[in-house]
PDB file of C-alpha atoms in Angstrom:
ATOM      1  CA  MET A   6     -16.838 -10.984  85.144  1.00  0.00           C
ATOM      2  CA  SER A   7     -15.053 -11.298  81.800  1.00  0.00           C
ATOM      3  CA  LYS A   8     -17.118 -11.450  78.644  1.00  0.00           C
ATOM      4  CA  VAL A   9     -16.667 -13.433  75.450  1.00  0.00           C
ATOM      5  CA  VAL A  10     -18.021 -11.644  72.388  1.00  0.00           C
ATOM      6  CA  ILE A  11     -18.203 -12.905  68.806  1.00  0.00           C
ATOM      7  CA  ILE A  12     -17.747 -10.463  65.922  1.00  0.00           C
ATOM      8  CA  THR A  13     -18.997 -11.954  62.683  1.00  0.00           C
ATOM      9  CA  GLY A  14     -20.152 -10.994  59.205  1.00  0.00           C
ATOM     10  CA  LYS A  15     -19.547 -11.934  55.600  1.00  0.00           C
ATOM     11  CA  ALA A  16     -16.438 -10.869  53.673  1.00  0.00           C
ATOM     12  CA  GLY A  17     -16.600  -7.162  52.860  1.00  0.00           C
ATOM     13  CA  THR A  18     -19.144  -6.198  55.522  1.00  0.00           C
ATOM     14  CA  GLY A  19     -16.584  -4.547  57.814  1.00  0.00           C
ATOM     15  CA  LYS A  20     -15.951  -7.230  60.430  1.00  0.00           C
ATOM     16  CA  THR A  21     -12.212  -6.467  60.419  1.00  0.00           C
ATOM     17  CA  THR A  22     -12.934  -2.740  60.750  1.00  0.00           C
ATOM     18  CA  VAL A  23     -15.007  -3.483  63.858  1.00  0.00           C
ATOM     19  CA  ALA A  24     -12.142  -5.616  65.224  1.00  0.00           C
ATOM     20  CA  ASN A  25      -9.766  -2.688  64.652  1.00  0.00           C
ATOM     21  CA  ILE A  26     -12.137  -0.308  66.465  1.00  0.00           C
ATOM     22  CA  LEU A  27     -12.130  -2.685  69.442  1.00  0.00           C
ATOM     23  CA  ARG A  28      -8.315  -2.880  69.419  1.00  0.00           C
ATOM     24  CA  LYS A  29      -8.180   0.923  69.344  1.00  0.00           C
ATOM     25  CA  TYR A  30     -10.095   0.938  72.645  1.00  0.00           C
ATOM     26  CA  GLY A  31      -7.731  -1.577  74.206  1.00  0.00           C
ATOM     27  CA  PHE A  32      -9.761  -4.753  73.804  1.00  0.00           C
ATOM     28  CA  TYR A  33      -8.158  -8.110  73.003  1.00  0.00           C
ATOM     29  CA  VAL A  34      -9.359  -9.485  69.660  1.00  0.00           C
ATOM     30  CA  LEU A  35      -8.661 -13.070  68.612  1.00  0.00           C
ATOM     31  CA  ASP A  36      -8.477 -13.217  64.799  1.00  0.00           C
ATOM     32  CA  VAL A  37      -9.637 -16.753  63.940  1.00  0.00           C
ATOM     33  CA  ASP A  38      -8.696 -16.364  60.268  1.00  0.00           C
ATOM     34  CA  SER A  39      -5.068 -15.607  61.215  1.00  0.00           C
ATOM     35  CA  LEU A  40      -5.117 -18.510  63.659  1.00  0.00           C
ATOM     36  CA  ALA A  41      -6.371 -20.834  60.891  1.00  0.00           C
ATOM     37  CA  HIS A  42      -3.593 -19.610  58.599  1.00  0.00           C
ATOM     38  CA  SER A  43      -0.989 -20.288  61.277  1.00  0.00           C
ATOM     39  CA  LEU A  44      -2.309 -23.858  61.609  1.00  0.00           C
ATOM     40  CA  LEU A  45      -2.188 -24.608  57.868  1.00  0.00           C
ATOM     41  CA  GLN A  46       1.400 -25.905  57.866  1.00  0.00           C
ATOM     42  CA  ASN A  47       0.503 -28.392  60.639  1.00  0.00           C
ATOM     43  CA  PHE A  48      -1.843 -30.075  58.156  1.00  0.00           C
ATOM     44  CA  LYS A  49       0.449 -29.896  55.134  1.00  0.00           C
ATOM     45  CA  ASP A  50       0.339 -33.642  54.405  1.00  0.00           C
ATOM     46  CA  ASP A  51      -3.472 -33.829  54.677  1.00  0.00           C
ATOM     47  CA  ILE A  52      -3.897 -30.716  52.505  1.00  0.00           C
ATOM     48  CA  ILE A  53      -1.528 -32.016  49.800  1.00  0.00           C
ATOM     49  CA  ARG A  54      -3.261 -35.413  49.861  1.00  0.00           C
ATOM     50  CA  GLU A  55      -6.640 -33.693  49.370  1.00  0.00           C
ATOM     51  CA  PHE A  56      -5.737 -30.831  46.992  1.00  0.00           C
ATOM     52  CA  GLY A  57      -2.420 -31.797  45.375  1.00  0.00           C
ATOM     53  CA  ASN A  58       0.993 -30.144  45.117  1.00  0.00           C
ATOM     54  CA  GLU A  59      -0.486 -27.178  43.233  1.00  0.00           C
ATOM     55  CA  VAL A  60      -1.221 -25.537  46.619  1.00  0.00           C
ATOM     56  CA  LEU A  61       2.488 -25.386  47.524  1.00  0.00           C
ATOM     57  CA  SER A  62       4.759 -22.380  47.110  1.00  0.00           C
ATOM     58  CA  SER A  63       8.172 -22.712  45.431  1.00  0.00           C
ATOM     59  CA  ASP A  64       9.759 -23.301  48.863  1.00  0.00           C
ATOM     60  CA  GLY A  65       7.417 -26.203  49.631  1.00  0.00           C
ATOM     61  CA  ILE A  66       5.011 -24.641  52.139  1.00  0.00           C
ATOM     62  CA  ILE A  67       1.237 -24.282  51.812  1.00  0.00           C
ATOM     63  CA  ASP A  68       0.528 -21.133  49.784  1.00  0.00           C
ATOM     64  CA  ARG A  69      -2.696 -19.620  51.160  1.00  0.00           C
ATOM     65  CA  LYS A  70      -3.432 -17.787  47.909  1.00  0.00           C
ATOM     66  CA  LYS A  71      -3.043 -20.944  45.797  1.00  0.00           C
ATOM     67  CA  LEU A  72      -5.087 -22.981  48.288  1.00  0.00           C
ATOM     68  CA  GLY A  73      -7.789 -20.309  48.225  1.00  0.00           C
ATOM     69  CA  GLU A  74      -7.904 -20.376  44.414  1.00  0.00           C
ATOM     70  CA  VAL A  75      -8.459 -24.142  44.527  1.00  0.00           C
ATOM     71  CA  VAL A  76     -11.095 -24.304  47.291  1.00  0.00           C
ATOM     72  CA  PHE A  77     -13.165 -21.146  46.721  1.00  0.00           C
ATOM     73  CA  LYS A  78     -14.291 -22.380  43.299  1.00  0.00           C
ATOM     74  CA  ASP A  79     -15.950 -25.459  44.772  1.00  0.00           C
ATOM     75  CA  PRO A  80     -18.083 -25.594  47.947  1.00  0.00           C
ATOM     76  CA  GLN A  81     -17.250 -29.323  48.310  1.00  0.00           C
ATOM     77  CA  LYS A  82     -13.539 -28.490  48.461  1.00  0.00           C
ATOM     78  CA  ILE A  83     -14.239 -25.829  51.086  1.00  0.00           C
ATOM     79  CA  SER A  84     -16.022 -28.506  53.130  1.00  0.00           C
ATOM     80  CA  LYS A  85     -13.021 -30.840  52.761  1.00  0.00           C
ATOM     81  CA  LEU A  86     -10.628 -28.143  53.967  1.00  0.00           C
ATOM     82  CA  GLU A  87     -12.959 -27.383  56.881  1.00  0.00           C
ATOM     83  CA  ARG A  88     -12.988 -31.073  57.873  1.00  0.00           C
ATOM     84  CA  ILE A  89      -9.184 -30.995  57.995  1.00  0.00           C
ATOM     85  CA  LEU A  90      -8.809 -27.718  59.922  1.00  0.00           C
ATOM     86  CA  HIS A  91     -11.932 -27.154  62.011  1.00  0.00           C
ATOM     87  CA  PRO A  92     -11.566 -29.710  64.814  1.00  0.00           C
ATOM     88  CA  THR A  93      -8.130 -28.339  65.769  1.00  0.00           C
ATOM     89  CA  LEU A  94      -9.157 -24.732  65.123  1.00  0.00           C
ATOM     90  CA  GLU A  95     -12.239 -25.039  67.360  1.00  0.00           C
ATOM     91  CA  LYS A  96     -10.202 -26.669  70.125  1.00  0.00           C
ATOM     92  CA  ARG A  97      -7.478 -23.992  69.906  1.00  0.00           C
ATOM     93  CA  VAL A  98      -9.963 -21.064  70.003  1.00  0.00           C
ATOM     94  CA  LYS A  99     -11.721 -22.524  73.048  1.00  0.00           C
ATOM     95  CA  GLU A 100      -8.380 -23.067  74.812  1.00  0.00           C
ATOM     96  CA  MET A 101      -7.362 -19.461  74.101  1.00  0.00           C
ATOM     97  CA  VAL A 102     -10.680 -18.201  75.486  1.00  0.00           C
ATOM     98  CA  GLU A 103     -10.254 -20.319  78.634  1.00  0.00           C
ATOM     99  CA  ASP A 104      -6.666 -19.120  79.140  1.00  0.00           C
ATOM    100  CA  ARG A 105      -7.533 -15.457  78.637  1.00  0.00           C
ATOM    101  CA  GLU A 106      -8.105 -13.228  81.651  1.00  0.00           C
ATOM    102  CA  GLY A 107     -10.373 -10.328  80.821  1.00  0.00           C
ATOM    103  CA  ASP A 108     -12.782  -9.691  77.976  1.00  0.00           C
ATOM    104  CA  ILE A 109     -12.121 -11.365  74.641  1.00  0.00           C
ATOM    105  CA  PHE A 110     -13.606 -10.608  71.241  1.00  0.00           C
ATOM    106  CA  ILE A 111     -13.507 -13.406  68.660  1.00  0.00           C
ATOM    107  CA  ASP A 112     -13.296 -12.164  65.052  1.00  0.00           C
ATOM    108  CA  VAL A 113     -14.731 -15.146  63.147  1.00  0.00           C
ATOM    109  CA  ALA A 114     -16.612 -15.638  59.869  1.00  0.00           C
ATOM    110  CA  ILE A 115     -18.161 -19.003  60.774  1.00  0.00           C
ATOM    111  CA  PRO A 116     -18.958 -19.181  64.510  1.00  0.00           C
ATOM    112  CA  LYS A 117     -21.650 -21.846  64.081  1.00  0.00           C
ATOM    113  CA  LYS A 118     -19.324 -24.260  62.238  1.00  0.00           C
ATOM    114  CA  LEU A 119     -16.797 -23.903  65.069  1.00  0.00           C
ATOM    115  CA  SER A 120     -19.487 -24.274  67.797  1.00  0.00           C
ATOM    116  CA  LEU A 121     -18.537 -20.904  69.311  1.00  0.00           C
ATOM    117  CA  TYR A 122     -21.980 -19.468  70.073  1.00  0.00           C
ATOM    118  CA  ALA A 123     -22.201 -21.661  73.175  1.00  0.00           C
ATOM    119  CA  ILE A 124     -19.213 -19.895  74.784  1.00  0.00           C
ATOM    120  CA  ALA A 125     -20.217 -16.318  73.855  1.00  0.00           C
ATOM    121  CA  ASP A 126     -22.068 -13.806  76.012  1.00  0.00           C
ATOM    122  CA  PHE A 127     -23.329 -12.067  72.873  1.00  0.00           C
ATOM    123  CA  THR A 128     -22.551 -11.599  69.170  1.00  0.00           C
ATOM    124  CA  ILE A 129     -22.009  -8.524  66.997  1.00  0.00           C
ATOM    125  CA  VAL A 130     -23.150  -9.283  63.423  1.00  0.00           C
ATOM    126  CA  VAL A 131     -21.832  -6.769  60.872  1.00  0.00           C
ATOM    127  CA  THR A 132     -24.002  -6.467  57.749  1.00  0.00           C
ATOM    128  CA  SER A 133     -23.849  -4.545  54.461  1.00  0.00           C
ATOM    129  CA  PRO A 134     -25.812  -4.637  51.185  1.00  0.00           C
ATOM    130  CA  GLN A 135     -24.282  -6.901  48.517  1.00  0.00           C
ATOM    131  CA  GLU A 136     -23.436  -4.003  46.134  1.00  0.00           C
ATOM    132  CA  LEU A 137     -21.417  -2.313  48.889  1.00  0.00           C
ATOM    133  CA  VAL A 138     -19.717  -5.601  49.784  1.00  0.00           C
ATOM    134  CA  GLU A 139     -18.706  -6.137  46.142  1.00  0.00           C
ATOM    135  CA  GLU A 140     -17.401  -2.560  45.877  1.00  0.00           C
ATOM    136  CA  ARG A 141     -15.287  -2.974  49.050  1.00  0.00           C
ATOM    137  CA  LEU A 142     -13.843  -6.297  47.879  1.00  0.00           C
ATOM    138  CA  ARG A 143     -12.934  -4.746  44.495  1.00  0.00           C
ATOM    139  CA  LYS A 144     -11.132  -1.939  46.341  1.00  0.00           C
ATOM    140  CA  LYS A 145      -9.169  -4.628  48.231  1.00  0.00           C
ATOM    141  CA  GLY A 146      -8.004  -5.919  44.850  1.00  0.00           C
ATOM    142  CA  TRP A 147     -10.128  -9.075  44.733  1.00  0.00           C
ATOM    143  CA  PRO A 148     -10.689 -10.389  41.175  1.00  0.00           C
ATOM    144  CA  GLU A 149     -14.335 -10.595  40.051  1.00  0.00           C
ATOM    145  CA  GLU A 150     -14.355 -14.424  39.963  1.00  0.00           C
ATOM    146  CA  LYS A 151     -13.202 -14.604  43.591  1.00  0.00           C
ATOM    147  CA  ILE A 152     -15.838 -12.040  44.654  1.00  0.00           C
ATOM    148  CA  LYS A 153     -18.591 -14.038  42.925  1.00  0.00           C
ATOM    149  CA  ALA A 154     -17.315 -17.351  44.337  1.00  0.00           C
ATOM    150  CA  VAL A 155     -17.038 -16.100  47.926  1.00  0.00           C
ATOM    151  CA  ILE A 156     -20.418 -14.335  47.834  1.00  0.00           C
ATOM    152  CA  GLY A 157     -21.897 -17.511  46.329  1.00  0.00           C
ATOM    153  CA  TRP A 158     -20.713 -19.867  49.078  1.00  0.00           C
ATOM    154  CA  GLN A 159     -21.034 -17.576  52.093  1.00  0.00           C
ATOM    155  CA  ARG A 160     -24.332 -18.321  53.754  1.00  0.00           C
ATOM    156  CA  GLU A 161     -26.213 -16.068  56.115  1.00  0.00           C
ATOM    157  CA  GLU A 162     -25.670 -17.532  59.571  1.00  0.00           C
ATOM    158  CA  CYS A 163     -28.519 -17.147  61.999  1.00  0.00           C
ATOM    159  CA  PRO A 164     -26.774 -16.173  65.245  1.00  0.00           C
ATOM    160  CA  GLU A 165     -27.589 -18.072  68.406  1.00  0.00           C
ATOM    161  CA  GLY A 166     -28.133 -16.414  71.774  1.00  0.00           C
ATOM    162  CA  ARG A 167     -28.082 -12.627  72.213  1.00  0.00           C
ATOM    163  CA  TYR A 168     -26.850 -10.605  69.268  1.00  0.00           C
ATOM    164  CA  TYR A 169     -26.700  -7.113  67.787  1.00  0.00           C
ATOM    165  CA  LEU A 170     -27.103  -6.496  64.052  1.00  0.00           C
ATOM    166  CA  VAL A 171     -24.793  -3.647  63.027  1.00  0.00           C
ATOM    167  CA  PRO A 172     -25.449  -2.291  59.515  1.00  0.00           C
ATOM    168  CA  ASN A 173     -22.196  -0.893  58.095  1.00  0.00           C
ATOM    169  CA  ILE A 174     -23.459   1.430  55.371  1.00  0.00           C
ATOM    170  CA  GLY A 175     -22.007   4.803  56.350  1.00  0.00           C
ATOM    171  CA  THR A 176     -18.747   6.293  57.528  1.00  0.00           C
ATOM    172  CA  PHE A 177     -16.107   4.781  59.798  1.00  0.00           C
ATOM    173  CA  GLU A 178     -17.190   7.244  62.522  1.00  0.00           C
ATOM    174  CA  GLU A 179     -20.813   6.065  62.300  1.00  0.00           C
ATOM    175  CA  LEU A 180     -19.713   2.450  62.613  1.00  0.00           C
ATOM    176  CA  GLU A 181     -17.485   3.321  65.581  1.00  0.00           C
ATOM    177  CA  ARG A 182     -20.390   5.089  67.330  1.00  0.00           C
ATOM    178  CA  LYS A 183     -22.613   2.003  66.865  1.00  0.00           C
ATOM    179  CA  ILE A 184     -19.936  -0.283  68.340  1.00  0.00           C
ATOM    180  CA  LEU A 185     -19.262   2.047  71.292  1.00  0.00           C
ATOM    181  CA  SER A 186     -23.000   2.218  71.982  1.00  0.00           C
ATOM    182  CA  ILE A 187     -23.168  -1.599  72.206  1.00  0.00           C
ATOM    183  CA  LEU A 188     -20.100  -1.706  74.468  1.00  0.00           C
ATOM    184  CA  LYS A 189     -21.659   0.880  76.801  1.00  0.00           C
ATOM    185  CA  MET A 190     -24.944  -1.051  76.960  1.00  0.00           C
ATOM    186  CA  GLU A 191     -22.975  -4.198  77.821  1.00  0.00           C
ATOM    187  CA  GLY A 192     -20.909  -2.427  80.485  1.00  0.00           C
ATOM    188  CA  LEU A 193     -17.654  -3.083  78.606  1.00  0.00           C
ATOM    189  CA  LEU A 194     -16.329   0.475  78.427  1.00  0.00           C
ATOM    190  CA  ASP A 195     -15.678   0.948  82.139  1.00  0.00           C
ATOM    191  CA  GLY A 196     -12.073   1.952  82.625  1.00  0.00           C
ATOM    192  CA  LYS A 197     -11.406   2.225  78.873  1.00  0.00           C
ATOM    193  CA  ASP A 198     -10.157   5.486  77.361  1.00  0.00           C
TER     194      ASP A 198
END
């Protein structure tokens, strides 16, 4: 029986690192953020109507960086963008899960807003202390104002159903061991290298 597993956590906690560990062991990971980015152009007219031409690149397509600069400063603008994107994004994720044979891991920051807990067997929630999160985001080259804005609007989601809290406060190897331990408990490592 195939399993659907959510991987979630705030920016800078190590959610993407966990997704990469899973890929390393041959698991299929659906990156919802990348999927959302690929859908942006489909909503170009709605996005321009809501946020103006300042979100366009010189060649007339939605510039994710410019859009991010506009919406991350204002939680109301984030909500407006979510109203534009989320119905289609939720539908597309659920279709991809249905079409997938075998286990699927969904790398997603906001599972509750996309109503994904209902389709998951369990959730892996990656956590880290705020100081460590800020340090990681600085290392990624995020400007201080973006770090403060994102940390300010990201809310702690209370996961629904079965979940594992995975503190990411040590080395990559420690994080990998924690993830492998969960996979073994869930019977997901059979036949994996």
